[in-house]
């Protein structure tokens, strides 16, 4: 990154947040006052396709780059927060079957948290990327004092469907690190599907889970092929299905009937998920993030309103709960990773 606007130097000790992605690593710095030292993306190539060794080195480069441009002495860094796409354990061990970004055999079962910790010589706190975004959204919404007394549930609509559950300001990880895998919660589909529409199937093998509806993959594999048969004159029929799926949001922003039908089904699916969450965790806030947040304001507000409409809350819950969009989505992962590291440092004091 060459721009330097919005970059500050630390007031005291700091933690660094590193968001590992399929193409880039994004970094941020959070100081002891709770202030982020950068207000923009600070990215370098992640090199995950080159295997674990070079990818860990890229994360180290990202770390060194962010402390350099913020003029942060290494001695002030207390810990590093790291997030990656899942699935991975709570300790940061990539699934034995790999994942979308970590498909090479060398990644299977690789302990990325421990490897980065050895490379940097600093404590590393791990979360998956959806949990990190959920944690940032929670802390940003409530502020430093209220955050530790509140709970939230977040759904992140992307290529898949990520999620996060935050209770008393901390991510709920579960015994195996699989808590918050909200995309694979199976939901009642009878009020979502149209006559003749097959039950969607997820890449995980489940039928009728949230991700089979509310994800780019769900659009491509399940929803759009059906709805194109209902709109045979639609211009997306002339596009390859993968390209058509990516173009669909643009049509949604223009209130195209086919697009609204697809995204309406997604919103209903998320509403069903949040109805289940209401009976398990009864959160203060339901967050939505992902591509819908990056869309035109009118469209993302429409989507949020649809989710709210199809979330069946009791009267008492409606009086106290709210529905919000995940803020600063492109920076939410790195910032959430930094918040997790910050909380770990404070807990040790």
Short mmCIF file of C-alpha atoms in Angstrom, two decimals:
data_model
loop_
_atom_site.label_atom_id
_atom_site.label_comp_id
_atom_site.label_asym_id
_atom_site.label_seq_id
_atom_site.Cartn_x
_atom_site.Cartn_y
_atom_site.Cartn_z
CA UNK A 1 0.00 0.00 0.00
CA UNK A 2 1.38 3.39 -0.92
CA UNK A 3 -1.20 5.70 0.65
CA UNK A 4 -0.48 6.93 4.16
CA UNK A 5 -3.60 8.95 5.01
CA UNK A 6 -5.35 7.82 8.14
CA UNK A 7 -2.29 6.08 9.58
CA UNK A 8 -1.36 6.84 13.19
CA UNK A 9 1.42 5.79 15.50
CA UNK A 10 0.79 3.87 18.72
CA UNK A 11 0.15 5.53 22.07
CA UNK A 12 1.27 2.47 24.04
CA UNK A 13 1.46 -1.31 23.62
CA UNK A 14 -0.34 -2.81 20.60
CA UNK A 15 -1.67 -5.97 19.04
CA UNK A 16 -1.59 -6.75 15.31
CA UNK A 17 -4.49 -8.28 13.39
CA UNK A 18 -3.84 -10.39 10.28
CA UNK A 19 -6.65 -11.47 7.96
CA UNK A 20 -5.54 -14.29 5.67
CA UNK A 21 -7.44 -14.69 2.42
CA UNK A 22 -7.26 -16.63 -0.80
CA UNK A 23 -5.43 -13.85 -2.65
CA UNK A 24 -4.34 -11.23 -0.09
CA UNK A 25 -3.45 -10.75 3.57
CA UNK A 26 -4.84 -7.65 5.24
CA UNK A 27 -3.28 -6.22 8.41
CA UNK A 28 -4.15 -3.70 11.10
CA UNK A 29 -2.86 -2.48 14.46
CA UNK A 30 -4.91 -1.90 17.61
CA UNK A 31 -3.29 -0.01 20.48
CA UNK A 32 -3.86 -0.14 24.23
CA UNK A 33 -6.37 2.71 24.08
CA UNK A 34 -8.62 0.64 21.80
CA UNK A 35 -7.80 2.72 18.71
CA UNK A 36 -7.05 1.23 15.31
CA UNK A 37 -3.99 2.84 13.74
CA UNK A 38 -5.12 2.39 10.13
CA UNK A 39 -8.43 3.29 8.48
CA UNK A 40 -7.88 1.45 5.22
CA UNK A 41 -6.86 -1.86 3.73
CA UNK A 42 -3.16 -2.69 4.02
CA UNK A 43 -2.77 -5.73 1.77
CA UNK A 44 -0.06 -7.91 0.28
CA UNK A 45 -0.37 -11.19 -1.68
CA UNK A 46 -1.16 -14.13 0.62
CA UNK A 47 0.55 -16.85 -1.48
CA UNK A 48 -1.70 -19.58 -0.03
CA UNK A 49 -1.63 -21.42 -3.37
CA UNK A 50 2.15 -21.74 -3.02
CA UNK A 51 1.82 -23.89 0.08
CA UNK A 52 2.15 -23.42 3.86
CA UNK A 53 5.79 -22.36 4.06
CA UNK A 54 5.51 -19.43 1.65
CA UNK A 55 2.05 -18.49 2.95
CA UNK A 56 3.35 -18.22 6.53
CA UNK A 57 6.24 -16.14 5.25
CA UNK A 58 3.72 -13.86 3.51
CA UNK A 59 1.86 -13.42 6.81
CA UNK A 60 5.16 -12.50 8.44
CA UNK A 61 5.76 -9.98 5.65
CA UNK A 62 2.29 -8.54 6.25
CA UNK A 63 3.07 -8.22 9.97
CA UNK A 64 6.39 -6.49 9.32
CA UNK A 65 4.79 -4.18 6.76
CA UNK A 66 2.05 -2.96 9.09
CA UNK A 67 4.34 -2.24 12.03
CA UNK A 68 6.70 -0.42 9.69
CA UNK A 69 4.12 1.90 8.18
CA UNK A 70 2.59 2.66 11.60
CA UNK A 71 6.04 3.28 13.10
CA UNK A 72 5.39 0.64 15.76
CA UNK A 73 8.48 -0.67 17.56
CA UNK A 74 8.46 -4.47 17.66
CA UNK A 75 8.92 -4.32 21.43
CA UNK A 76 5.44 -2.80 21.79
CA UNK A 77 3.66 -5.74 20.11
CA UNK A 78 2.10 -7.97 22.78
CA UNK A 79 0.25 -10.44 20.55
CA UNK A 80 -1.00 -11.15 17.03
CA UNK A 81 -4.53 -12.05 16.03
CA UNK A 82 -4.89 -14.31 12.99
CA UNK A 83 -7.96 -15.31 11.05
CA UNK A 84 -8.26 -17.65 8.08
CA UNK A 85 -11.15 -19.23 6.20
CA UNK A 86 -12.30 -22.50 7.71
CA UNK A 87 -12.84 -25.21 8.39
CA UNK A 88 -10.18 -25.34 11.07
CA UNK A 89 -10.03 -26.23 14.75
CA UNK A 90 -10.27 -23.63 17.51
CA UNK A 91 -6.47 -23.78 17.75
CA UNK A 92 -5.92 -22.98 14.08
CA UNK A 93 -5.26 -26.43 12.63
CA UNK A 94 -6.60 -26.57 9.06
CA UNK A 95 -9.09 -29.37 8.44
CA UNK A 96 -7.60 -32.76 7.57
CA UNK A 97 -9.59 -32.51 4.33
CA UNK A 98 -8.33 -29.03 3.52
CA UNK A 99 -10.67 -26.23 2.47
CA UNK A 100 -11.43 -23.90 -0.42
CA UNK A 101 -8.30 -21.79 0.08
CA UNK A 102 -6.17 -24.61 1.47
CA UNK A 103 -6.78 -27.37 -1.06
CA UNK A 104 -3.19 -28.59 -1.56
CA UNK A 105 -2.38 -31.74 0.40
CA UNK A 106 0.41 -29.89 2.25
CA UNK A 107 -2.27 -27.78 3.94
CA UNK A 108 -4.30 -30.72 5.26
CA UNK A 109 -3.98 -30.77 9.05
CA UNK A 110 -1.48 -27.88 9.00
CA UNK A 111 -1.23 -25.87 12.23
CA UNK A 112 -1.09 -22.37 10.77
CA UNK A 113 -1.40 -20.63 14.15
CA UNK A 114 1.56 -22.44 15.67
CA UNK A 115 3.65 -21.99 12.52
CA UNK A 116 3.09 -18.21 12.54
CA UNK A 117 3.77 -18.07 16.27
CA UNK A 118 7.13 -19.78 15.75
CA UNK A 119 7.96 -17.48 12.83
CA UNK A 120 7.15 -14.25 14.69
CA UNK A 121 8.16 -15.25 18.20
CA UNK A 122 4.92 -13.73 19.53
CA UNK A 123 1.68 -15.20 20.91
CA UNK A 124 -0.86 -15.77 18.13
CA UNK A 125 -4.62 -15.89 18.80
CA UNK A 126 -6.67 -17.69 16.14
CA UNK A 127 -10.23 -17.34 14.82
CA UNK A 128 -11.84 -18.28 11.55
CA UNK A 129 -12.64 -15.33 9.30
CA UNK A 130 -16.39 -15.29 9.91
CA UNK A 131 -15.89 -15.38 13.69
CA UNK A 132 -13.42 -12.50 13.42
CA UNK A 133 -15.87 -10.41 11.40
CA UNK A 134 -18.63 -11.23 13.89
CA UNK A 135 -16.43 -10.20 16.80
CA UNK A 136 -15.54 -6.88 15.18
CA UNK A 137 -19.16 -6.14 14.33
CA UNK A 138 -20.13 -6.85 17.93
CA UNK A 139 -17.47 -4.61 19.48
CA UNK A 140 -17.99 -1.84 16.95
CA UNK A 141 -21.75 -1.83 17.55
CA UNK A 142 -21.72 -1.91 21.35
CA UNK A 143 -18.47 -0.13 22.23
CA UNK A 144 -15.83 -1.29 24.71
CA UNK A 145 -18.00 -1.30 27.84
CA UNK A 146 -21.31 -2.67 26.59
CA UNK A 147 -19.66 -5.27 24.32
CA UNK A 148 -18.63 -7.44 27.25
CA UNK A 149 -22.22 -7.62 28.52
CA UNK A 150 -24.01 -8.29 25.24
CA UNK A 151 -24.52 -11.12 22.77
CA UNK A 152 -24.92 -11.28 19.00
CA UNK A 153 -25.22 -13.67 16.08
CA UNK A 154 -23.73 -12.87 12.66
CA UNK A 155 -24.34 -14.42 9.26
CA UNK A 156 -21.82 -13.68 6.49
CA UNK A 157 -23.12 -14.34 2.96
CA UNK A 158 -20.22 -15.02 0.61
CA UNK A 159 -19.02 -17.88 -1.55
CA UNK A 160 -20.29 -19.96 1.34
CA UNK A 161 -22.17 -18.87 4.45
CA UNK A 162 -20.00 -18.04 7.45
CA UNK A 163 -21.24 -17.30 10.91
CA UNK A 164 -20.28 -16.30 14.37
CA UNK A 165 -21.84 -16.34 17.83
CA UNK A 166 -20.56 -13.80 20.36
CA UNK A 167 -21.55 -13.99 24.02
CA UNK A 168 -20.42 -11.50 26.65
CA UNK A 169 -18.06 -10.02 24.06
CA UNK A 170 -16.26 -13.27 23.20
CA UNK A 171 -16.60 -15.70 20.31
CA UNK A 172 -18.23 -19.00 21.19
CA UNK A 173 -15.89 -21.59 19.68
CA UNK A 174 -17.13 -24.90 21.03
CA UNK A 175 -15.23 -28.05 22.01
CA UNK A 176 -13.87 -28.74 18.51
CA UNK A 177 -13.85 -25.16 17.26
CA UNK A 178 -16.93 -25.74 15.11
CA UNK A 179 -19.43 -23.53 16.95
CA UNK A 180 -20.86 -20.79 14.79
CA UNK A 181 -20.83 -22.92 11.61
CA UNK A 182 -24.24 -21.45 10.93
CA UNK A 183 -24.16 -22.18 7.22
CA UNK A 184 -24.65 -25.87 7.91
CA UNK A 185 -27.66 -25.52 10.16
CA UNK A 186 -30.55 -27.26 8.42
CA UNK A 187 -33.69 -25.16 8.26
CA UNK A 188 -37.37 -25.83 7.48
CA UNK A 189 -37.72 -25.25 3.76
CA UNK A 190 -41.46 -25.62 3.19
CA UNK A 191 -42.09 -21.87 3.46
CA UNK A 192 -39.12 -20.98 1.24
CA UNK A 193 -39.37 -23.20 -1.82
CA UNK A 194 -41.71 -22.65 -4.76
CA UNK A 195 -43.86 -25.46 -6.19
CA UNK A 196 -41.63 -27.80 -8.15
CA UNK A 197 -38.41 -26.33 -6.78
CA UNK A 198 -36.01 -29.04 -5.57
CA UNK A 199 -34.57 -28.93 -2.07
CA UNK A 200 -31.12 -27.31 -2.40
CA UNK A 201 -28.05 -29.42 -1.67
CA UNK A 202 -24.92 -28.01 -0.02
CA UNK A 203 -21.33 -28.92 -0.91
CA UNK A 204 -21.05 -30.36 2.60
CA UNK A 205 -23.61 -33.02 1.66
CA UNK A 206 -26.55 -31.62 3.65
CA UNK A 207 -29.86 -30.80 2.04
CA UNK A 208 -31.69 -27.64 3.00
CA UNK A 209 -29.02 -26.00 5.14
CA UNK A 210 -28.55 -22.23 5.15
CA UNK A 211 -25.52 -22.24 2.84
CA UNK A 212 -27.42 -24.18 0.17
CA UNK A 213 -29.61 -21.05 -0.12
CA UNK A 214 -27.63 -18.07 1.17
CA UNK A 215 -24.31 -18.15 -0.66
CA UNK A 216 -22.89 -17.53 -4.11
CA UNK A 217 -22.49 -21.30 -4.41
CA UNK A 218 -26.14 -21.75 -3.50
CA UNK A 219 -27.18 -19.26 -6.18
CA UNK A 220 -25.05 -20.97 -8.81
CA UNK A 221 -25.93 -24.58 -7.99
CA UNK A 222 -29.47 -24.35 -6.68
CA UNK A 223 -31.48 -21.15 -6.88
CA UNK A 224 -30.58 -19.50 -10.18
CA UNK A 225 -30.96 -22.61 -12.39
CA UNK A 226 -34.51 -22.99 -11.09
CA UNK A 227 -35.49 -19.34 -11.39
CA UNK A 228 -34.11 -19.05 -14.92
CA UNK A 229 -36.71 -21.63 -15.96
CA UNK A 230 -39.38 -19.26 -14.58
CA UNK A 231 -37.92 -16.30 -16.51
CA UNK A 232 -36.98 -17.86 -19.87
CA UNK A 233 -36.55 -14.47 -21.59
CA UNK A 234 -34.20 -13.11 -18.95
CA UNK A 235 -30.78 -12.01 -20.35
CA UNK A 236 -28.96 -14.11 -17.74
CA UNK A 237 -30.12 -17.20 -19.63
CA UNK A 238 -27.50 -16.25 -22.25
CA UNK A 239 -24.65 -16.29 -19.72
CA UNK A 240 -22.69 -19.25 -18.31
CA UNK A 241 -24.21 -20.05 -14.92
CA UNK A 242 -21.09 -19.08 -12.98
CA UNK A 243 -20.96 -15.64 -14.58
CA UNK A 244 -24.72 -15.24 -14.28
CA UNK A 245 -24.53 -15.91 -10.54
CA UNK A 246 -21.93 -13.17 -10.10
CA UNK A 247 -23.95 -10.71 -12.18
CA UNK A 248 -27.14 -11.31 -10.24
CA UNK A 249 -26.50 -8.78 -7.48
CA UNK A 250 -26.29 -5.98 -10.04
CA UNK A 251 -29.74 -6.95 -11.26
CA UNK A 252 -30.96 -7.01 -7.67
CA UNK A 253 -29.79 -3.45 -7.18
CA UNK A 254 -32.04 -2.53 -10.15
CA UNK A 255 -35.03 -4.34 -8.56
CA UNK A 256 -35.08 -6.99 -11.27
CA UNK A 257 -37.91 -9.50 -10.49
CA UNK A 258 -35.79 -12.63 -11.04
CA UNK A 259 -32.97 -11.31 -8.85
CA UNK A 260 -35.36 -10.25 -6.10
CA UNK A 261 -36.93 -13.72 -6.18
CA UNK A 262 -33.51 -15.34 -5.65
CA UNK A 263 -32.34 -12.93 -2.97
CA UNK A 264 -35.75 -13.08 -1.33
CA UNK A 265 -35.29 -16.83 -0.88
CA UNK A 266 -31.86 -16.20 0.58
CA UNK A 267 -33.28 -13.67 3.04
CA UNK A 268 -36.02 -16.08 4.10
CA UNK A 269 -33.41 -18.77 4.72
CA UNK A 270 -31.38 -16.42 6.91
CA UNK A 271 -34.58 -15.46 8.72
CA UNK A 272 -35.25 -19.13 9.45
CA UNK A 273 -31.70 -19.45 10.80
CA UNK A 274 -32.11 -16.40 13.03
CA UNK A 275 -35.41 -17.82 14.31
CA UNK A 276 -33.51 -20.91 15.44
CA UNK A 277 -30.80 -18.70 16.95
CA UNK A 278 -33.45 -16.75 18.85
CA UNK A 279 -34.45 -19.92 20.65
CA UNK A 280 -30.88 -21.02 21.38
CA UNK A 281 -29.04 -17.83 22.23
CA UNK A 282 -31.64 -15.00 22.27
CA UNK A 283 -29.04 -12.42 21.13
CA UNK A 284 -29.19 -8.66 21.44
CA UNK A 285 -28.28 -8.17 17.77
CA UNK A 286 -28.54 -10.14 14.54
CA UNK A 287 -25.81 -9.09 12.07
CA UNK A 288 -25.76 -9.62 8.31
CA UNK A 289 -22.54 -9.30 6.33
CA UNK A 290 -21.04 -10.31 3.00
CA UNK A 291 -21.85 -9.28 -0.53
CA UNK A 292 -25.18 -7.73 0.43
CA UNK A 293 -23.32 -5.22 2.60
CA UNK A 294 -21.16 -4.22 -0.35
CA UNK A 295 -24.23 -3.60 -2.52
CA UNK A 296 -26.12 -0.36 -3.16
CA UNK A 297 -27.66 1.08 0.04
CA UNK A 298 -31.27 0.58 -1.08
CA UNK A 299 -30.66 -3.07 -1.94
CA UNK A 300 -28.84 -3.95 1.27
CA UNK A 301 -31.56 -2.24 3.32
CA UNK A 302 -34.19 -4.22 1.39
CA UNK A 303 -32.32 -7.45 2.11
CA UNK A 304 -31.95 -6.63 5.82
CA UNK A 305 -35.66 -5.78 6.01
CA UNK A 306 -36.51 -9.12 4.38
CA UNK A 307 -34.38 -11.00 6.90
CA UNK A 308 -36.06 -9.13 9.75
CA UNK A 309 -39.52 -9.88 8.36
CA UNK A 310 -38.86 -13.62 8.15
CA UNK A 311 -37.22 -13.91 11.59
CA UNK A 312 -39.98 -15.08 13.91
CA UNK A 313 -39.32 -13.44 17.27
CA UNK A 314 -41.51 -13.35 20.34
CA UNK A 315 -42.96 -10.01 21.37
CA UNK A 316 -40.46 -9.71 24.20
CA UNK A 317 -37.56 -10.37 21.86
CA UNK A 318 -38.73 -7.86 19.27
CA UNK A 319 -38.73 -5.20 21.96
CA UNK A 320 -35.02 -5.58 22.70
CA UNK A 321 -33.29 -7.09 19.64
CA UNK A 322 -32.07 -5.28 16.52
CA UNK A 323 -30.92 -6.23 13.03
CA UNK A 324 -27.74 -4.62 11.73
CA UNK A 325 -25.25 -4.78 8.87
CA UNK A 326 -21.63 -5.75 9.54
CA UNK A 327 -19.61 -2.51 9.25
CA UNK A 328 -16.30 -1.99 7.41
CA UNK A 329 -16.59 -5.44 5.88
CA UNK A 330 -13.32 -5.41 3.96
CA UNK A 331 -11.46 -4.58 7.19
CA UNK A 332 -13.69 -6.53 9.59
CA UNK A 333 -11.60 -9.71 9.55
CA UNK A 334 -8.28 -8.10 10.45
CA UNK A 335 -9.95 -5.83 12.98
CA UNK A 336 -11.80 -8.74 14.60
CA UNK A 337 -8.58 -10.73 14.76
CA UNK A 338 -6.95 -7.77 16.50
CA UNK A 339 -9.84 -7.47 18.98
CA UNK A 340 -9.45 -11.16 19.89
CA UNK A 341 -5.72 -10.65 20.50
CA UNK A 342 -6.43 -7.50 22.51
CA UNK A 343 -8.90 -9.35 24.75
CA UNK A 344 -6.37 -12.14 25.29
CA UNK A 345 -3.72 -9.65 26.39
CA UNK A 346 -6.10 -7.82 28.73
CA UNK A 347 -7.26 -11.12 30.25
CA UNK A 348 -3.69 -11.92 31.26
CA UNK A 349 -3.16 -8.61 33.06
#
